[in-house]
mmCIF file of C-alpha atoms in Angstrom:
data_model
loop_
_atom_site.group_PDB
_atom_site.id
_atom_site.type_symbol
_atom_site.label_atom_id
_atom_site.label_comp_id
_atom_site.label_asym_id
_atom_site.label_seq_id
_atom_site.Cartn_x
_atom_site.Cartn_y
_atom_site.Cartn_z
ATOM 1 C CA MET A 1 294.356 -13.361 118.227
ATOM 2 C CA PRO A 2 294.434 -16.703 120.055
ATOM 3 C CA ARG A 3 291.153 -17.720 121.674
ATOM 4 C CA LYS A 4 292.986 -18.004 124.970
ATOM 5 C CA GLN A 5 293.725 -14.294 124.838
ATOM 6 C CA LEU A 6 290.044 -13.478 124.290
ATOM 7 C CA THR A 7 289.068 -15.716 127.212
ATOM 8 C CA GLU A 8 291.575 -13.937 129.440
ATOM 9 C CA GLN A 9 290.244 -10.550 128.374
ATOM 10 C CA LEU A 10 286.656 -11.530 129.104
ATOM 11 C CA SER A 11 287.536 -12.936 132.527
ATOM 12 C CA ARG A 12 289.414 -9.732 133.356
ATOM 13 C CA VAL A 13 286.892 -7.225 131.984
ATOM 14 C CA LEU A 14 283.738 -9.149 132.959
ATOM 15 C CA PRO A 15 284.775 -11.514 135.791
ATOM 16 C CA THR A 16 282.210 -14.191 136.631
ATOM 17 C CA ASP A 17 282.956 -14.113 140.375
ATOM 18 C CA ASP A 18 281.936 -10.454 140.685
ATOM 19 C CA ALA A 19 278.257 -9.492 140.511
ATOM 20 C CA SER A 20 278.969 -5.805 139.886
ATOM 21 C CA ILE A 21 278.699 -4.290 136.409
ATOM 22 C CA PRO A 22 281.324 -1.920 134.980
ATOM 23 C CA ASP A 23 280.292 1.574 133.885
ATOM 24 C CA HIS A 24 281.581 0.884 130.390
ATOM 25 C CA ILE A 25 283.490 -1.554 128.225
ATOM 26 C CA THR A 26 285.064 -1.159 124.786
ATOM 27 C CA LEU A 27 284.868 -3.608 121.877
ATOM 28 C CA VAL A 28 287.487 -2.944 119.213
ATOM 29 C CA ASN A 29 287.958 -4.548 115.810
ATOM 30 C CA VAL A 30 291.686 -5.277 115.987
ATOM 31 C CA GLY A 31 291.576 -6.697 112.465
ATOM 32 C CA ASP A 32 291.871 -3.036 111.492
ATOM 33 C CA PRO A 33 295.480 -1.833 112.109
ATOM 34 C CA GLN A 34 294.193 1.423 113.576
ATOM 35 C CA GLY A 35 291.842 -0.570 115.780
ATOM 36 C CA SER A 36 294.784 -2.568 117.070
ATOM 37 C CA LEU A 37 296.588 0.676 117.908
ATOM 38 C CA LEU A 38 293.525 2.101 119.660
ATOM 39 C CA ALA A 39 293.012 -1.080 121.701
ATOM 40 C CA THR A 40 296.660 -1.138 122.781
ATOM 41 C CA ARG A 41 296.656 2.510 123.862
ATOM 42 C CA LEU A 42 293.389 2.142 125.775
ATOM 43 C CA GLN A 43 294.684 -0.958 127.568
ATOM 44 C CA GLU A 44 297.827 0.928 128.569
ATOM 45 C CA ARG A 45 295.524 3.334 130.411
ATOM 46 C CA GLN A 46 293.744 0.500 132.206
ATOM 47 C CA GLN A 47 290.574 0.752 130.133
ATOM 48 C CA LYS A 48 288.243 -2.264 129.942
ATOM 49 C CA VAL A 49 288.942 -3.373 126.361
ATOM 50 C CA ILE A 50 287.865 -6.511 124.501
ATOM 51 C CA SER A 51 289.804 -7.054 121.270
ATOM 52 C CA THR A 52 287.795 -8.880 118.605
ATOM 53 C CA LEU A 53 288.816 -10.424 115.292
ATOM 54 C CA GLY A 54 285.451 -11.525 113.927
ATOM 55 C CA PRO A 55 281.827 -12.421 114.686
ATOM 56 C CA ALA A 56 282.783 -15.392 116.895
ATOM 57 C CA ASP A 57 284.682 -13.049 119.229
ATOM 58 C CA ILE A 58 281.862 -10.504 119.153
ATOM 59 C CA ARG A 59 279.272 -13.154 119.930
ATOM 60 C CA ALA A 60 281.340 -14.426 122.863
ATOM 61 C CA ALA A 61 281.765 -10.880 124.224
ATOM 62 C CA VAL A 62 278.064 -9.967 123.962
ATOM 63 C CA THR A 63 277.050 -13.318 125.467
ATOM 64 C CA CYS A 64 279.430 -12.749 128.374
ATOM 65 C CA LEU A 65 278.056 -9.231 128.920
ATOM 66 C CA VAL A 66 274.444 -10.438 128.932
ATOM 67 C CA SER A 67 275.363 -13.196 131.392
ATOM 68 C CA LYS A 68 276.971 -10.557 133.596
ATOM 69 C CA ILE A 69 273.804 -8.449 133.575
ATOM 70 C CA GLN A 70 271.711 -11.544 134.296
ATOM 71 C CA LYS A 71 273.868 -12.353 137.315
ATOM 72 C CA PHE A 72 273.368 -8.812 138.621
ATOM 73 C CA CYS A 73 269.588 -9.117 138.173
ATOM 74 C CA ASN A 74 269.603 -12.426 140.038
ATOM 75 C CA SER A 75 271.461 -10.839 142.968
ATOM 76 C CA ASN A 76 269.678 -7.474 143.202
ATOM 77 C CA ALA A 77 266.081 -6.334 143.494
ATOM 78 C CA LYS A 78 266.748 -3.112 141.618
ATOM 79 C CA PRO A 79 267.617 -3.003 137.892
ATOM 80 C CA PRO A 80 271.266 -2.601 136.891
ATOM 81 C CA PRO A 81 272.640 0.796 135.880
ATOM 82 C CA PRO A 82 273.015 1.191 132.091
ATOM 83 C CA ILE A 83 276.382 0.072 130.796
ATOM 84 C CA LYS A 84 278.028 1.981 127.957
ATOM 85 C CA VAL A 85 279.482 -0.300 125.277
ATOM 86 C CA LEU A 86 281.853 1.581 122.991
ATOM 87 C CA LEU A 87 282.187 0.002 119.542
ATOM 88 C CA ALA A 88 285.278 0.862 117.498
ATOM 89 C CA GLY A 89 284.992 -0.498 113.976
ATOM 90 C CA SER A 90 283.332 -0.323 110.562
ATOM 91 C CA ASP A 91 279.698 -0.776 109.520
ATOM 92 C CA SER A 92 280.141 -4.547 109.198
ATOM 93 C CA PHE A 93 281.666 -4.744 112.690
ATOM 94 C CA ILE A 94 278.720 -2.852 114.165
ATOM 95 C CA ASN A 95 276.298 -5.122 112.326
ATOM 96 C CA SER A 96 277.960 -8.163 113.906
ATOM 97 C CA VAL A 97 277.369 -6.570 117.313
ATOM 98 C CA LEU A 98 273.773 -5.780 116.343
ATOM 99 C CA ARG A 99 273.117 -9.401 115.356
ATOM 100 C CA SER A 100 274.421 -10.674 118.680
ATOM 101 C CA TYR A 101 272.535 -7.965 120.591
ATOM 102 C CA VAL A 102 269.223 -8.788 118.884
ATOM 103 C CA ASP A 103 269.822 -12.503 119.328
ATOM 104 C CA GLN A 104 270.601 -12.306 123.045
ATOM 105 C CA LEU A 105 267.952 -9.757 124.038
ATOM 106 C CA SER A 106 265.187 -11.457 122.064
ATOM 107 C CA PHE A 107 265.032 -13.943 124.951
ATOM 108 C CA LYS A 108 265.002 -11.251 127.664
ATOM 109 C CA PRO A 109 262.196 -9.012 129.003
ATOM 110 C CA PRO A 110 261.624 -5.703 127.162
ATOM 111 C CA ASP A 111 263.123 -3.624 129.987
ATOM 112 C CA TRP A 112 266.527 -5.152 129.228
ATOM 113 C CA GLN A 113 266.770 -2.695 126.356
ATOM 114 C CA ASN A 114 267.428 -0.009 128.986
ATOM 115 C CA TYR A 115 270.508 -1.804 130.316
ATOM 116 C CA ILE A 116 272.894 -1.319 127.352
ATOM 117 C CA LYS A 117 273.792 1.852 125.438
ATOM 118 C CA PHE A 118 276.178 1.788 122.476
ATOM 119 C CA LEU A 119 278.751 4.399 121.494
ATOM 120 C CA ILE A 120 280.164 4.438 117.956
ATOM 121 C CA VAL A 121 283.821 5.223 117.188
ATOM 122 C CA PRO A 122 284.402 4.836 113.438
ATOM 123 C CA LEU A 123 287.218 2.768 111.959
ATOM 124 C CA GLY A 124 287.287 2.150 108.218
ATOM 125 C CA ASN A 125 284.051 2.779 106.327
ATOM 126 C CA ASN A 126 281.306 3.791 108.750
ATOM 127 C CA SER A 127 278.101 5.239 107.294
ATOM 128 C CA LEU A 128 276.430 5.152 110.698
ATOM 129 C CA ALA A 129 279.043 7.519 112.140
ATOM 130 C CA ARG A 130 278.477 9.905 109.227
ATOM 131 C CA TYR A 131 274.770 9.969 109.994
ATOM 132 C CA LEU A 132 275.423 10.556 113.709
ATOM 133 C CA SER A 133 277.752 13.423 112.789
ATOM 134 C CA SER A 134 274.893 15.062 110.887
ATOM 135 C CA LEU A 135 272.812 15.087 114.083
ATOM 136 C CA ASP A 136 275.384 16.079 116.701
ATOM 137 C CA GLY A 137 277.979 18.786 116.061
ATOM 138 C CA VAL A 138 280.087 17.795 119.065
ATOM 139 C CA TYR A 139 280.227 14.193 117.876
ATOM 140 C CA ALA A 140 281.096 15.435 114.380
ATOM 141 C CA SER A 141 283.987 17.541 115.687
ATOM 142 C CA ALA A 142 285.426 14.451 117.374
ATOM 143 C CA PHE A 143 284.761 11.719 114.812
ATOM 144 C CA SER A 144 283.955 13.266 111.425
ATOM 145 C CA ALA A 145 285.412 11.146 108.649
ATOM 146 C CA GLU A 146 288.439 13.095 107.443
ATOM 147 C CA THR A 147 289.686 14.726 110.670
ATOM 148 C CA TRP A 148 289.336 11.531 112.709
ATOM 149 C CA LYS A 149 290.980 9.437 109.989
ATOM 150 C CA GLU A 150 293.907 11.860 109.776
ATOM 151 C CA LEU A 151 294.272 11.800 113.556
ATOM 152 C CA LEU A 152 294.383 7.999 113.586
ATOM 153 C CA GLU A 153 297.033 7.985 110.868
ATOM 154 C CA ARG A 154 299.172 10.519 112.738
ATOM 155 C CA ALA A 155 298.698 8.652 116.015
ATOM 156 C CA GLU A 156 300.544 5.690 114.513
ATOM 157 C CA LEU A 157 303.601 7.940 114.228
ATOM 158 C CA GLN A 158 303.402 10.459 117.079
ATOM 159 C CA LYS A 159 302.513 10.014 120.735
ATOM 160 C CA THR A 160 301.092 13.541 120.988
ATOM 161 C CA ASP A 161 298.424 12.740 118.421
ATOM 162 C CA CYS A 162 297.844 9.426 120.173
ATOM 163 C CA GLN A 163 296.947 11.369 123.311
ATOM 164 C CA GLU A 164 294.463 13.507 121.373
ATOM 165 C CA MET A 165 292.897 10.326 119.980
ATOM 166 C CA LEU A 166 292.448 8.980 123.509
ATOM 167 C CA ASN A 167 291.120 12.317 124.775
ATOM 168 C CA ARG A 168 288.341 12.277 122.182
ATOM 169 C CA VAL A 169 287.329 8.742 123.114
ATOM 170 C CA HIS A 170 287.451 9.640 126.831
ATOM 171 C CA ARG A 171 285.227 12.706 126.352
ATOM 172 C CA TYR A 172 282.736 10.650 124.387
ATOM 173 C CA LEU A 173 282.587 7.935 127.037
ATOM 174 C CA HIS A 174 282.175 10.285 129.982
ATOM 175 C CA SER A 175 280.295 13.287 128.548
ATOM 176 C CA ALA A 176 277.781 11.853 126.073
ATOM 177 C CA SER A 177 274.373 11.194 127.616
ATOM 178 C CA ALA A 178 271.680 11.627 124.921
ATOM 179 C CA THR A 179 270.325 8.499 123.237
ATOM 180 C CA ILE A 180 268.973 8.038 119.738
ATOM 181 C CA GLN A 181 266.917 4.907 119.123
ATOM 182 C CA LEU A 182 267.820 3.619 115.658
ATOM 183 C CA PRO A 183 265.090 1.395 114.165
ATOM 184 C CA VAL A 184 266.167 -2.187 113.464
ATOM 185 C CA ALA A 185 265.025 -3.537 110.094
ATOM 186 C CA GLU A 186 264.870 -7.161 108.983
ATOM 187 C CA ALA A 187 266.352 -8.922 105.975
ATOM 188 C CA MET A 188 265.215 -12.452 105.196
ATOM 189 C CA ILE A 189 267.623 -14.131 102.791
ATOM 190 C CA THR A 190 266.753 -17.249 100.824
ATOM 191 C CA TYR A 191 269.677 -19.141 99.351
ATOM 192 C CA LYS A 192 270.781 -22.530 98.096
ATOM 193 C CA GLU A 193 273.828 -24.371 99.322
ATOM 194 C CA LYS A 194 276.077 -26.055 96.774
ATOM 195 C CA SER A 195 276.396 -29.159 98.925
ATOM 196 C CA SER A 196 272.672 -29.517 99.624
ATOM 197 C CA ASP A 197 270.001 -31.293 97.587
ATOM 198 C CA GLU A 198 267.296 -29.324 99.342
ATOM 199 C CA GLU A 199 265.717 -26.501 97.421
ATOM 200 C CA SER A 200 266.553 -23.544 99.667
ATOM 201 C CA SER A 201 267.359 -22.308 103.152
ATOM 202 C CA GLN A 202 266.561 -19.085 104.976
ATOM 203 C CA ILE A 203 268.176 -16.808 107.519
ATOM 204 C CA PHE A 204 267.083 -13.551 109.165
ATOM 205 C CA ILE A 205 269.499 -10.629 109.531
ATOM 206 C CA PRO A 206 268.833 -7.404 111.474
ATOM 207 C CA PHE A 207 270.276 -4.178 110.102
ATOM 208 C CA VAL A 208 270.177 -0.427 110.792
ATOM 209 C CA ASN A 209 271.979 1.059 107.798
ATOM 210 C CA ASP A 210 271.190 -0.221 104.303
ATOM 211 C CA VAL A 211 271.024 -3.069 101.806
ATOM 212 C CA ARG A 212 272.812 -2.740 98.447
ATOM 213 C CA LEU A 213 273.186 -4.559 95.165
ATOM 214 C CA GLY A 214 275.688 -3.463 92.555
ATOM 215 C CA SER A 215 276.433 -0.188 94.295
ATOM 216 C CA PRO A 216 279.285 1.869 92.820
ATOM 217 C CA GLU A 217 280.313 2.870 96.333
ATOM 218 C CA THR A 218 282.946 0.785 98.062
ATOM 219 C CA SER A 219 280.815 -0.122 101.036
ATOM 220 C CA ALA A 220 281.377 -3.769 101.840
ATOM 221 C CA SER A 221 284.165 -4.442 104.287
ATOM 222 C CA ALA A 222 283.524 -8.119 104.966
ATOM 223 C CA SER A 223 281.875 -11.004 103.185
ATOM 224 C CA VAL A 224 279.776 -14.080 103.860
ATOM 225 C CA ASP A 225 279.450 -16.971 101.439
ATOM 226 C CA LEU A 226 276.134 -18.709 102.007
ATOM 227 C CA ASP A 227 277.409 -21.702 100.082
ATOM 228 C CA GLU A 228 280.372 -22.100 102.395
ATOM 229 C CA THR A 229 280.274 -25.254 104.500
ATOM 230 C CA GLN A 230 283.897 -26.023 105.344
ATOM 231 C CA LEU A 231 284.405 -23.606 108.220
ATOM 232 C CA SER A 232 287.267 -23.590 110.681
ATOM 233 C CA VAL A 233 286.538 -20.851 113.206
ATOM 234 C CA PRO A 234 287.569 -22.079 116.669
ATOM 235 C CA GLN A 235 284.898 -22.154 119.365
ATOM 236 C CA LEU A 236 285.254 -20.512 122.764
ATOM 237 C CA SER A 237 284.930 -23.120 125.474
ATOM 238 C CA GLY A 238 281.806 -22.636 127.551
ATOM 239 C CA SER A 239 280.176 -20.254 125.100
ATOM 240 C CA PRO A 240 277.015 -20.868 123.059
ATOM 241 C CA PRO A 241 277.426 -22.324 119.564
ATOM 242 C CA SER A 242 279.580 -19.898 117.631
ATOM 243 C CA LEU A 243 280.676 -19.969 114.024
ATOM 244 C CA ALA A 244 282.382 -23.327 113.985
ATOM 245 C CA SER A 245 279.852 -24.893 111.665
ATOM 246 C CA LEU A 246 276.626 -24.278 109.821
ATOM 247 C CA PRO A 247 273.613 -25.892 111.496
ATOM 248 C CA ASP A 248 271.326 -28.297 109.702
ATOM 249 C CA LYS A 249 268.751 -26.742 107.423
ATOM 250 C CA LYS A 250 265.896 -27.634 109.776
ATOM 251 C CA ASP A 251 267.588 -25.566 112.483
ATOM 252 C CA ARG A 252 268.151 -22.584 110.212
ATOM 253 C CA ILE A 253 264.575 -21.976 109.089
ATOM 254 C CA THR A 254 263.632 -20.260 112.315
ATOM 255 C CA PRO A 255 261.918 -17.097 113.530
ATOM 256 C CA PRO A 256 263.919 -13.852 113.643
ATOM 257 C CA SER A 257 264.881 -14.415 117.283
ATOM 258 C CA SER A 258 266.881 -17.484 116.336
ATOM 259 C CA PRO A 259 270.560 -17.709 117.320
ATOM 260 C CA ASN A 260 271.189 -18.891 113.767
ATOM 261 C CA ILE A 261 271.504 -15.285 112.575
ATOM 262 C CA ASN A 262 275.024 -15.484 113.943
ATOM 263 C CA SER A 263 276.084 -18.865 112.595
ATOM 264 C CA LEU A 264 277.732 -17.908 109.310
ATOM 265 C CA TYR A 265 281.357 -17.293 108.498
ATOM 266 C CA MET A 266 282.587 -13.743 107.956
ATOM 267 C CA GLY A 267 285.187 -13.660 105.209
ATOM 268 C CA GLN A 268 288.221 -11.484 104.692
ATOM 269 C CA ASN A 269 287.870 -7.855 103.699
ATOM 270 C CA ARG A 270 287.163 -7.185 100.051
ATOM 271 C CA ASP A 271 285.864 -4.206 98.137
ATOM 272 C CA GLN A 272 282.499 -4.091 96.450
ATOM 273 C CA SER A 273 282.735 -2.800 92.914
ATOM 274 C CA LEU A 274 280.067 -1.926 90.376
ATOM 275 C CA SER A 275 278.775 -5.282 89.180
ATOM 276 C CA GLU A 276 277.292 -6.259 85.841
ATOM 277 C CA PRO A 277 273.715 -5.079 85.205
ATOM 278 C CA MET A 278 271.212 -7.324 86.977
ATOM 279 C CA GLU A 279 267.848 -8.538 85.687
ATOM 280 C CA LEU A 280 265.649 -8.186 88.764
ATOM 281 C CA GLN A 281 262.043 -8.184 89.824
ATOM 282 C CA LEU A 282 261.121 -5.851 92.681
ATOM 283 C CA ASP A 283 257.831 -6.059 94.542
ATOM 284 C CA TYR A 284 257.502 -3.319 97.126
ATOM 285 C CA TRP A 285 254.823 -1.849 99.355
ATOM 286 C CA LEU A 286 254.469 1.799 100.354
ATOM 287 C CA ILE A 287 253.117 3.152 103.618
ATOM 288 C CA PRO A 288 249.617 4.696 103.382
ATOM 289 C CA GLY A 289 249.705 8.147 101.838
ATOM 290 C CA LYS A 290 252.923 7.600 99.904
ATOM 291 C CA ALA A 291 251.369 5.677 97.011
ATOM 292 C CA SER A 292 249.778 8.801 95.539
ATOM 293 C CA GLU A 293 252.975 10.839 95.958
ATOM 294 C CA THR A 294 255.308 8.376 94.227
ATOM 295 C CA PRO A 295 255.588 8.262 90.418
ATOM 296 C CA ALA A 296 254.257 5.066 88.913
ATOM 297 C CA VAL A 297 257.231 2.863 88.116
ATOM 298 C CA GLY A 298 255.516 -0.489 87.978
ATOM 299 C CA LYS A 299 252.186 -2.197 87.828
ATOM 300 C CA SER A 300 250.275 -2.282 91.106
ATOM 301 C CA SER A 301 248.404 -5.359 92.188
ATOM 302 C CA LYS A 302 244.658 -5.256 91.636
ATOM 303 C CA GLY A 303 242.961 -3.746 94.659
ATOM 304 C CA ASP A 304 246.274 -2.932 96.358
ATOM 305 C CA THR A 305 247.343 0.632 95.649
ATOM 306 C CA THR A 306 250.321 0.347 97.986
ATOM 307 C CA LYS A 307 252.081 -2.417 96.026
ATOM 308 C CA SER A 308 254.209 -1.881 92.932
ATOM 309 C CA THR A 309 256.160 -4.320 90.780
ATOM 310 C CA LEU A 310 259.207 -3.414 88.745
ATOM 311 C CA LYS A 311 260.895 -5.770 86.266
ATOM 312 C CA THR A 312 263.928 -4.338 84.537
ATOM 313 C CA THR A 313 267.727 -4.322 84.302
ATOM 314 C CA PHE A 314 269.323 -2.654 87.319
ATOM 315 C CA ARG A 315 272.767 -1.145 87.565
ATOM 316 C CA SER A 316 272.441 -0.539 91.287
ATOM 317 C CA LEU A 317 269.886 -0.805 94.059
ATOM 318 C CA GLN A 318 269.990 0.611 97.578
ATOM 319 C CA ILE A 319 267.353 0.282 100.286
ATOM 320 C CA GLN A 320 268.299 2.616 103.121
ATOM 321 C CA ARG A 321 266.999 2.294 106.699
ATOM 322 C CA LEU A 322 269.062 5.162 108.073
ATOM 323 C CA PRO A 323 267.413 8.544 107.472
ATOM 324 C CA LEU A 324 269.047 11.140 105.272
ATOM 325 C CA ALA A 325 271.672 13.362 106.897
ATOM 326 C CA GLY A 326 270.219 15.502 109.667
ATOM 327 C CA GLU A 327 266.782 13.885 109.590
ATOM 328 C CA GLN A 328 265.002 11.996 112.371
ATOM 329 C CA PRO A 329 264.459 8.210 112.311
ATOM 330 C CA THR A 330 261.413 7.119 110.331
ATOM 331 C CA GLN A 331 259.213 4.037 110.102
ATOM 332 C CA HIS A 332 260.075 3.190 106.495
ATOM 333 C CA PHE A 333 262.818 2.678 103.894
ATOM 334 C CA LEU A 334 264.172 5.040 101.279
ATOM 335 C CA MET A 335 264.819 3.126 98.038
ATOM 336 C CA SER A 336 267.046 4.386 95.246
ATOM 337 C CA TYR A 337 268.045 2.563 92.098
ATOM 338 C CA SER A 338 269.636 3.009 88.712
ATOM 339 C CA THR A 339 268.400 1.138 85.652
ATOM 340 C CA LYS A 340 270.030 0.297 82.339
ATOM 341 C CA GLU A 341 268.258 1.649 79.287
ATOM 342 C CA LYS A 342 269.056 1.438 75.573
ATOM 343 C CA LYS A 343 268.706 3.992 72.831
ATOM 344 C CA GLN A 344 266.313 3.141 70.088
ATOM 345 C CA LYS A 345 267.966 2.173 66.817
ATOM 346 C CA ILE A 346 267.141 4.437 63.886
ATOM 347 C CA MET A 347 267.904 2.977 60.454
ATOM 348 C CA ARG A 348 268.713 5.476 57.710
ATOM 349 C CA LEU A 349 269.175 4.816 53.996
ATOM 350 C CA GLY A 350 272.754 4.700 52.811
ATOM 351 C CA LYS A 351 274.213 4.291 56.308
ATOM 352 C CA LYS A 352 275.764 1.293 57.918
ATOM 353 C CA LYS A 353 273.895 -0.393 60.703
ATOM 354 C CA GLU A 354 274.672 1.367 63.939
ATOM 355 C CA LYS A 355 275.400 -0.511 67.098
ATOM 356 C CA GLU A 356 272.832 -0.345 69.845
ATOM 357 C CA LYS A 357 274.033 2.136 72.438
ATOM 358 C CA GLU A 358 273.268 2.501 76.097
ATOM 359 C CA THR A 359 271.963 5.738 77.516
ATOM 360 C CA GLU A 360 272.983 7.224 80.817
ATOM 361 C CA PRO A 361 271.590 5.170 83.715
ATOM 362 C CA LYS A 362 268.115 6.264 84.764
ATOM 363 C CA SER A 363 267.897 6.928 88.500
ATOM 364 C CA GLN A 364 264.821 6.864 90.694
ATOM 365 C CA VAL A 365 264.169 7.497 94.396
ATOM 366 C CA VAL A 366 261.127 6.061 96.172
ATOM 367 C CA GLU A 367 260.203 7.149 99.702
ATOM 368 C CA GLY A 368 257.944 5.413 102.186
ATOM 369 C CA VAL A 369 258.774 1.774 101.382
ATOM 370 C CA SER A 370 257.647 -0.519 104.209
ATOM 371 C CA ARG A 371 258.415 -3.902 102.647
ATOM 372 C CA LEU A 372 260.295 -5.184 99.610
ATOM 373 C CA ILE A 373 260.925 -8.482 97.842
ATOM 374 C CA CYS A 374 263.785 -8.752 95.347
ATOM 375 C CA SER A 375 264.585 -11.732 93.137
ATOM 376 C CA ALA A 376 266.741 -12.380 90.097
ATOM 377 C CA LYS A 377 264.758 -12.960 86.901
ATOM 378 C CA THR A 378 267.326 -15.646 86.051
ATOM 379 C CA HIS A 379 267.135 -18.046 88.990
ATOM 380 C CA SER A 380 270.405 -19.756 88.113
ATOM 381 C CA VAL A 381 272.336 -16.544 88.827
ATOM 382 C CA PRO A 382 272.838 -15.982 92.585
ATOM 383 C CA LEU A 383 272.934 -12.456 93.955
ATOM 384 C CA LYS A 384 275.568 -10.774 96.089
ATOM 385 C CA VAL A 385 273.854 -8.595 98.654
ATOM 386 C CA SER A 386 275.568 -6.093 100.954
ATOM 387 C CA ILE A 387 273.818 -5.658 104.317
ATOM 388 C CA ASP A 388 275.270 -2.965 106.584
ATOM 389 C CA GLY A 389 278.579 -3.234 104.746
ATOM 390 C CA THR A 390 278.786 -7.046 104.815
ATOM 391 C CA GLU A 391 278.477 -8.894 101.504
ATOM 392 C CA TRP A 392 276.362 -12.055 101.485
ATOM 393 C CA SER A 393 276.784 -14.269 98.412
ATOM 394 C CA GLY A 394 274.778 -17.163 96.997
ATOM 395 C CA VAL A 395 271.446 -15.365 97.532
ATOM 396 C CA LYS A 396 268.411 -16.489 95.475
ATOM 397 C CA PHE A 397 266.127 -13.712 96.666
ATOM 398 C CA PHE A 398 265.569 -11.576 99.730
ATOM 399 C CA GLN A 399 262.763 -9.825 101.534
ATOM 400 C CA LEU A 400 263.114 -6.651 103.618
ATOM 401 C CA SER A 401 260.825 -5.348 106.343
ATOM 402 C CA ALA A 402 261.285 -1.919 107.892
ATOM 403 C CA GLN A 403 260.826 -3.305 111.423
ATOM 404 C CA TRP A 404 262.331 -6.328 113.166
ATOM 405 C CA GLN A 405 259.642 -8.812 114.216
ATOM 406 C CA THR A 406 260.542 -9.391 117.867
ATOM 407 C CA HIS A 407 260.259 -6.830 120.679
ATOM 408 C CA ILE A 408 263.814 -5.640 119.963
ATOM 409 C CA LYS A 409 262.820 -2.769 117.695
ATOM 410 C CA HIS A 410 265.705 -0.340 118.256
ATOM 411 C CA PHE A 411 269.486 -0.114 118.562
ATOM 412 C CA PRO A 412 270.276 2.524 121.247
ATOM 413 C CA VAL A 413 273.226 4.795 120.378
ATOM 414 C CA THR A 414 274.592 7.509 122.669
ATOM 415 C CA LEU A 415 275.423 11.032 121.477
ATOM 416 C CA PHE A 416 276.506 14.248 123.175
ATOM 417 C CA SER A 417 273.203 15.875 122.236
ATOM 418 C CA PHE A 418 270.171 15.021 120.170
ATOM 419 C CA PRO A 419 267.904 17.786 118.817
ATOM 420 C CA GLU A 420 264.558 16.050 119.284
ATOM 421 C CA ALA A 421 263.170 13.019 121.049
ATOM 422 C CA SER A 422 263.856 9.902 118.976
ATOM 423 C CA LEU A 423 261.217 7.433 117.934
#
């Protein structure tokens, strides 16, 4: 989509000469064919739609929205009414919105977190929507994976199904009023650029879903190459620095509130397949009380019963911030991993030497993880890390914390109903 078209949409949906704030707006990932259809049909019904094609568009839209709220605050003594922001896209799309949201609101007072509520309409792979469906039966009946996907596919062919698609979105926008506060976790990635002589660089990435390495699930729907330096994303005139170029290293090693969390290129869609076994070292810390409940899988540091270290060959690793289906938000991670193990060789007289065979992968689940550091045992081999469905390549090691460091601790999502008060 030409940048001119995005500028026109923003000026129409969020005009700068009007201090009022709309009740709701919709951000749609039109890079998804079904998203393009949804955006077109909503616009035909005079809905306030912003069509996005990548993080640069998302950043421009969120920046424009925050500026709109700021203008209202400057003109009124009372706080603005909450605006509903409907997000139609995959996990990686929602993470792009989260990064811009955390970036922008990190520079605003804490009460600004009451001004924006997000609504999630799944397109493509969306683990967050599956979790929301486990909490809210009405939401599940509208947007559960298979029925909603089938409806979208039929809507491309029949106008009657298109109307049902729009009815579900309309009911969600105008009937949902409960809010769940999803905890925002922090990933700090350390990486080395091919074109740089400096040892390493760092960035901070907020996330609400999970972090994966070598997962057999097809979860990544976008990619980021941390070695990439030749970028050609056009910049929206008048907007803050977007994705047109990577900043200098000295500008990237910044606290979590830095705008630099948004200054990397999002690549084309590609699937994440089961990778080769990885030689990793994991250092992780458990919340108090969990250390005694968790089986010993590594050597704890002297005097620190909450820390464990694990050095082995991993087939997959997942650190999940979202709770399990139907459960309430927690203050910690759930870590699951699968390791590669080999059968012992038994030599018998009169028999040829048998080849060393692999056993079935050994799986382990660890609850109550508050912090984790992961690094490759072979430093020359960079890691590919999936964060909320977006693959980041060229990673030397990463560190995860269960809570984002600034005052933006939660991502507010609206549901029809929520069984208990969220954290």
